[in-house]
Coordinates of C-alpha atoms in Angstrom, one line a residue:
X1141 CA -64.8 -74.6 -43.3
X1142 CA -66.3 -77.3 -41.6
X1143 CA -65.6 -78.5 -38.0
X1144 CA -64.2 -81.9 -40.4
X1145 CA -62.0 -80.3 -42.5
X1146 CA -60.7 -77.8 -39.9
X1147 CA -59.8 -81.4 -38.3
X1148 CA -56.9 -80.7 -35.3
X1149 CA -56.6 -76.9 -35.5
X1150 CA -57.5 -74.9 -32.2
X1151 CA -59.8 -71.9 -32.7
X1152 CA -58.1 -68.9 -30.8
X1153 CA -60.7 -66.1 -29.6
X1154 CA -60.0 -62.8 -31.5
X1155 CA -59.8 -61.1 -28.2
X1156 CA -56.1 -63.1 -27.4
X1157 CA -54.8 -62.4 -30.8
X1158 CA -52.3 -59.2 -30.1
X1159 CA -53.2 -56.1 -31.9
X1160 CA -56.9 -56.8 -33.1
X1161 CA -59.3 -54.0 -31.8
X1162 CA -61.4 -53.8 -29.1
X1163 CA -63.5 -51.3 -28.3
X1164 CA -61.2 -48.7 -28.0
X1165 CA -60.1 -47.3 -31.7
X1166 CA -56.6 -46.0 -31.2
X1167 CA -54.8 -43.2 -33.9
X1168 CA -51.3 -43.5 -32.9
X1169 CA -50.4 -39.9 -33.2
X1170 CA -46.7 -39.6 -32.0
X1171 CA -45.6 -36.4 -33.3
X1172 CA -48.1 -34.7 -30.4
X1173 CA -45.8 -35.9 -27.8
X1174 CA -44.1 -33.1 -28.1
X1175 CA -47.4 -30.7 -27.2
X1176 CA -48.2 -33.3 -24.4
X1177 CA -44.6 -33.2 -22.9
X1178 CA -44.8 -29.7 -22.7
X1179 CA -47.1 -29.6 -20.5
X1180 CA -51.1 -27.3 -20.3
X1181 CA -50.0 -24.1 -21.7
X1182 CA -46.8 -24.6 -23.7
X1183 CA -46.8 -21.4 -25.9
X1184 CA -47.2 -19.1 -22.7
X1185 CA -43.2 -17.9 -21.8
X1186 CA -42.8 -16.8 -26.0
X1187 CA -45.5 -15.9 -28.2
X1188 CA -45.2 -18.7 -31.0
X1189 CA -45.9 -15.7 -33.8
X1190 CA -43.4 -13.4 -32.4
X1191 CA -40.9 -16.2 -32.6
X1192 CA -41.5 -18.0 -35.7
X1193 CA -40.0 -15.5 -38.2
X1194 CA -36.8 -16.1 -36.2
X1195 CA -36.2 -19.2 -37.1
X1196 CA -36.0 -21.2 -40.6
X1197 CA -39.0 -21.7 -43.0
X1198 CA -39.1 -25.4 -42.4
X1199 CA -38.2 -25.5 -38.5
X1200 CA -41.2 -22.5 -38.4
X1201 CA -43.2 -24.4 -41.1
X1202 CA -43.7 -20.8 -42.6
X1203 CA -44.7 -20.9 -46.3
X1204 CA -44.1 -17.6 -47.6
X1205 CA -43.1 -13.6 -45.9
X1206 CA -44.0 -10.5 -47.1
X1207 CA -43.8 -7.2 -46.0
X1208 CA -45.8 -6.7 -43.0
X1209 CA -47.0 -10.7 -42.6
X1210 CA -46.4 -14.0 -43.3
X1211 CA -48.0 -17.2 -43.8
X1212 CA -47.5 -20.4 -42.2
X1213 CA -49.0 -23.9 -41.4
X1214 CA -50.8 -24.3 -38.6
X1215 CA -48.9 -26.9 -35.9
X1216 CA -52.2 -28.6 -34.6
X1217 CA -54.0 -28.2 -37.4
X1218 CA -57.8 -28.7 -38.1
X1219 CA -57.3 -29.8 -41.3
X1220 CA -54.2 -30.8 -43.8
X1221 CA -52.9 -27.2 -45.4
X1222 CA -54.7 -25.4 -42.5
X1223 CA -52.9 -22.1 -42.7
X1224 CA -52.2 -19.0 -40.5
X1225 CA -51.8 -15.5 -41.5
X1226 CA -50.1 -13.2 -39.0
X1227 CA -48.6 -9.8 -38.8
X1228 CA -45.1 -9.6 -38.0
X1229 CA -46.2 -7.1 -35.2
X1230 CA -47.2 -8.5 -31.8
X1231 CA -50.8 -7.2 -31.8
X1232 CA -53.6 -8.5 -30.7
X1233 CA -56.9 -7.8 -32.6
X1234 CA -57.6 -7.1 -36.3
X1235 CA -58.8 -3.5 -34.9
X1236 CA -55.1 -2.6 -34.1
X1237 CA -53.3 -3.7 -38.0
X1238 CA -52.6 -0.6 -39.8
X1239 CA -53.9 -0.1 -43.5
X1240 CA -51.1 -1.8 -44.9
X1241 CA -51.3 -4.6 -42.3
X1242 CA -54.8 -5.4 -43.0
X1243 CA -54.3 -5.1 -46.6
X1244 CA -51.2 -8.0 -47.0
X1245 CA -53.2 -10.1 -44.7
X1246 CA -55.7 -9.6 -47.1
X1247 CA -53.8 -10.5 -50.2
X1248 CA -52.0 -13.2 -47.8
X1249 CA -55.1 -15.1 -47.7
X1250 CA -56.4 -14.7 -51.4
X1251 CA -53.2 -16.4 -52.3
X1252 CA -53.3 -18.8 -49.5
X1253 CA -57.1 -19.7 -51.2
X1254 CA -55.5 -20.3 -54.5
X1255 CA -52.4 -22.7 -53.6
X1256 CA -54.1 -24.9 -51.4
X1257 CA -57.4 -25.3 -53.6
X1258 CA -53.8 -26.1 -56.7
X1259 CA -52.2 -28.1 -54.6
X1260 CA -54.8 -30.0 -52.2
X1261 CA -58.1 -29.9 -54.5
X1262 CA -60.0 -28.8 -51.5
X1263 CA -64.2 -27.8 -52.0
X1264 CA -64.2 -25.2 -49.6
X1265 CA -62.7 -22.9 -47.0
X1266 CA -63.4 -21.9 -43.2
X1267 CA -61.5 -18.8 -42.8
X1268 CA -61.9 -16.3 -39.8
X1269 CA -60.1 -14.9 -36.8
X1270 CA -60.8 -15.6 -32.8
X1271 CA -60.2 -12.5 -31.2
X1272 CA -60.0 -13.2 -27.7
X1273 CA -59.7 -16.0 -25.0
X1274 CA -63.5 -16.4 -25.0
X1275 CA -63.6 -16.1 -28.8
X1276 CA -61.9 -19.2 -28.9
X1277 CA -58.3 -17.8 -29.5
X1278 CA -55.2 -20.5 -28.9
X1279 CA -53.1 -17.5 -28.8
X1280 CA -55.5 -14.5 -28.4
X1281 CA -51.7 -12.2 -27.8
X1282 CA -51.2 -11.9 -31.3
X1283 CA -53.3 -11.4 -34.1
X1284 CA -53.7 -14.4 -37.2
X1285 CA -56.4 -15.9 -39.2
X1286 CA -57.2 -18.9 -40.0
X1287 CA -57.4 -20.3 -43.7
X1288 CA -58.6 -24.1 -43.4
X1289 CA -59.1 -26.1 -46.7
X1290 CA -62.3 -28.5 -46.4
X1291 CA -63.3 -31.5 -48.9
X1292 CA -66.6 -32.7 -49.4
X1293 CA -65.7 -36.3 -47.9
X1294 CA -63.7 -34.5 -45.0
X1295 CA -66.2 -34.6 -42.1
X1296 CA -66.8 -38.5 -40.2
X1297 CA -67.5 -39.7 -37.4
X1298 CA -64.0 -39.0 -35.3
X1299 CA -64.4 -35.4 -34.9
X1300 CA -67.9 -35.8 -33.7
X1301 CA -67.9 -38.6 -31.4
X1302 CA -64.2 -39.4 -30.6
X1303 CA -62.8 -36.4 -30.4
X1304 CA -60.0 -37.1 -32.8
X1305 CA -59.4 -35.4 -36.3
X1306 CA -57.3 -37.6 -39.0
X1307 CA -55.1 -36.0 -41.1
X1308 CA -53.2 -37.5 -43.7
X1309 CA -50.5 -36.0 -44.4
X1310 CA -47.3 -34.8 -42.2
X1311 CA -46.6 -31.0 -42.0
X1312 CA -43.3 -30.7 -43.0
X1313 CA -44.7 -32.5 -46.3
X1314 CA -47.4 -30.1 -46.0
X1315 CA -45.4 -27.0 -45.7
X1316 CA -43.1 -27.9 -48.4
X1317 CA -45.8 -28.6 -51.2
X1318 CA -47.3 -25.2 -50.3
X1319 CA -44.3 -23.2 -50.4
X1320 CA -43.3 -24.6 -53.3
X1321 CA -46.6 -23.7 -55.1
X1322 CA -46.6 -20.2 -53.4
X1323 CA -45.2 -18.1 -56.5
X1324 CA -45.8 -20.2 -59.2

């Protein structure tokens, strides 16, 4: 358009126009308020895998129980269907699981394989346990490993450089797509 045909209209700068970026990307993520209101060390008075079996599937976002462990989503996960098997028993390294133990969590995680690469189509798995503080363990108290589905387009720029991982779906959606796939 031409300075004529634009004839009376003002041009307004971008930069006064409410919600167009600057220079700062922002991923509204509400549902970690939760993790932020709670403050630097929010799982430190109960151990989160002592207490989940407590409560309800959905309110636990735990996808299936077995004998000596259970599976369930992973509440700041690395990636969409990122799940974590634990032992019911409030142990701390794999070391300490009895036969039986290590055995379901075994089984646990070969299943965990099959319904997320079913339900999410995922490429690939990380899967592994941080035993320890320094290992890198969020809750190094009680034994779990991780199962975390990855996609051949999931990896950009975010993780690297801002810090930020997008996921794109919610986990109660998550945890209810799973579960329901678990013993089909």
């Amino acid at each position: 358009m031409t300075a004529e045909d634009a004839g009376d209209a003002k041009l307004i700068a971008a930069s006064e126009l409410p919600g167009v970026p600057d220079e700062f990307q922002r991923l509204w993520t509400p549902h970690r308020m939760a993790y932020i209101q709670a403050g630097p060390e929010p799982l430190r008075e109960t151990c989160p895998f002592c207490a989940a079996p407590d409560k309800s599937d959905v309110d636990a976002l735990i996808v299936h129980r077995g004998v000596t462990s259970y599976v369930l989503l992973n509440l700041f996960p690395y990636n969409s269907g990122h799940l974590l098997v634990c032992p019911y028993r409030h142990i701390s390294t794999y070391d300490e699981a009895t036969p039986e133990e290590v055995a379901e969590i075994g089984a646990l995680t070969q299943r965990a394989m099959q319904v997320l690469r079913t339900v999410s189509r995922c490429d690939g798995f990380n899967i592994g346990m941080n035993q320890g503080k320094v290992a890198g363990a969020g809750v190094a108290e009680h034994l779990h490993q991780h199962v975390v589905p990855r996609w051949a387009t999931d990896a950009n720029f975010f993780p690297i450089i801002a810090k930020t991982k997008a996921l794109p779906q919610l986990l109660g959606e998550v945890r209810q797509t799973v579960a329901d796939a678990w013993d089909s």
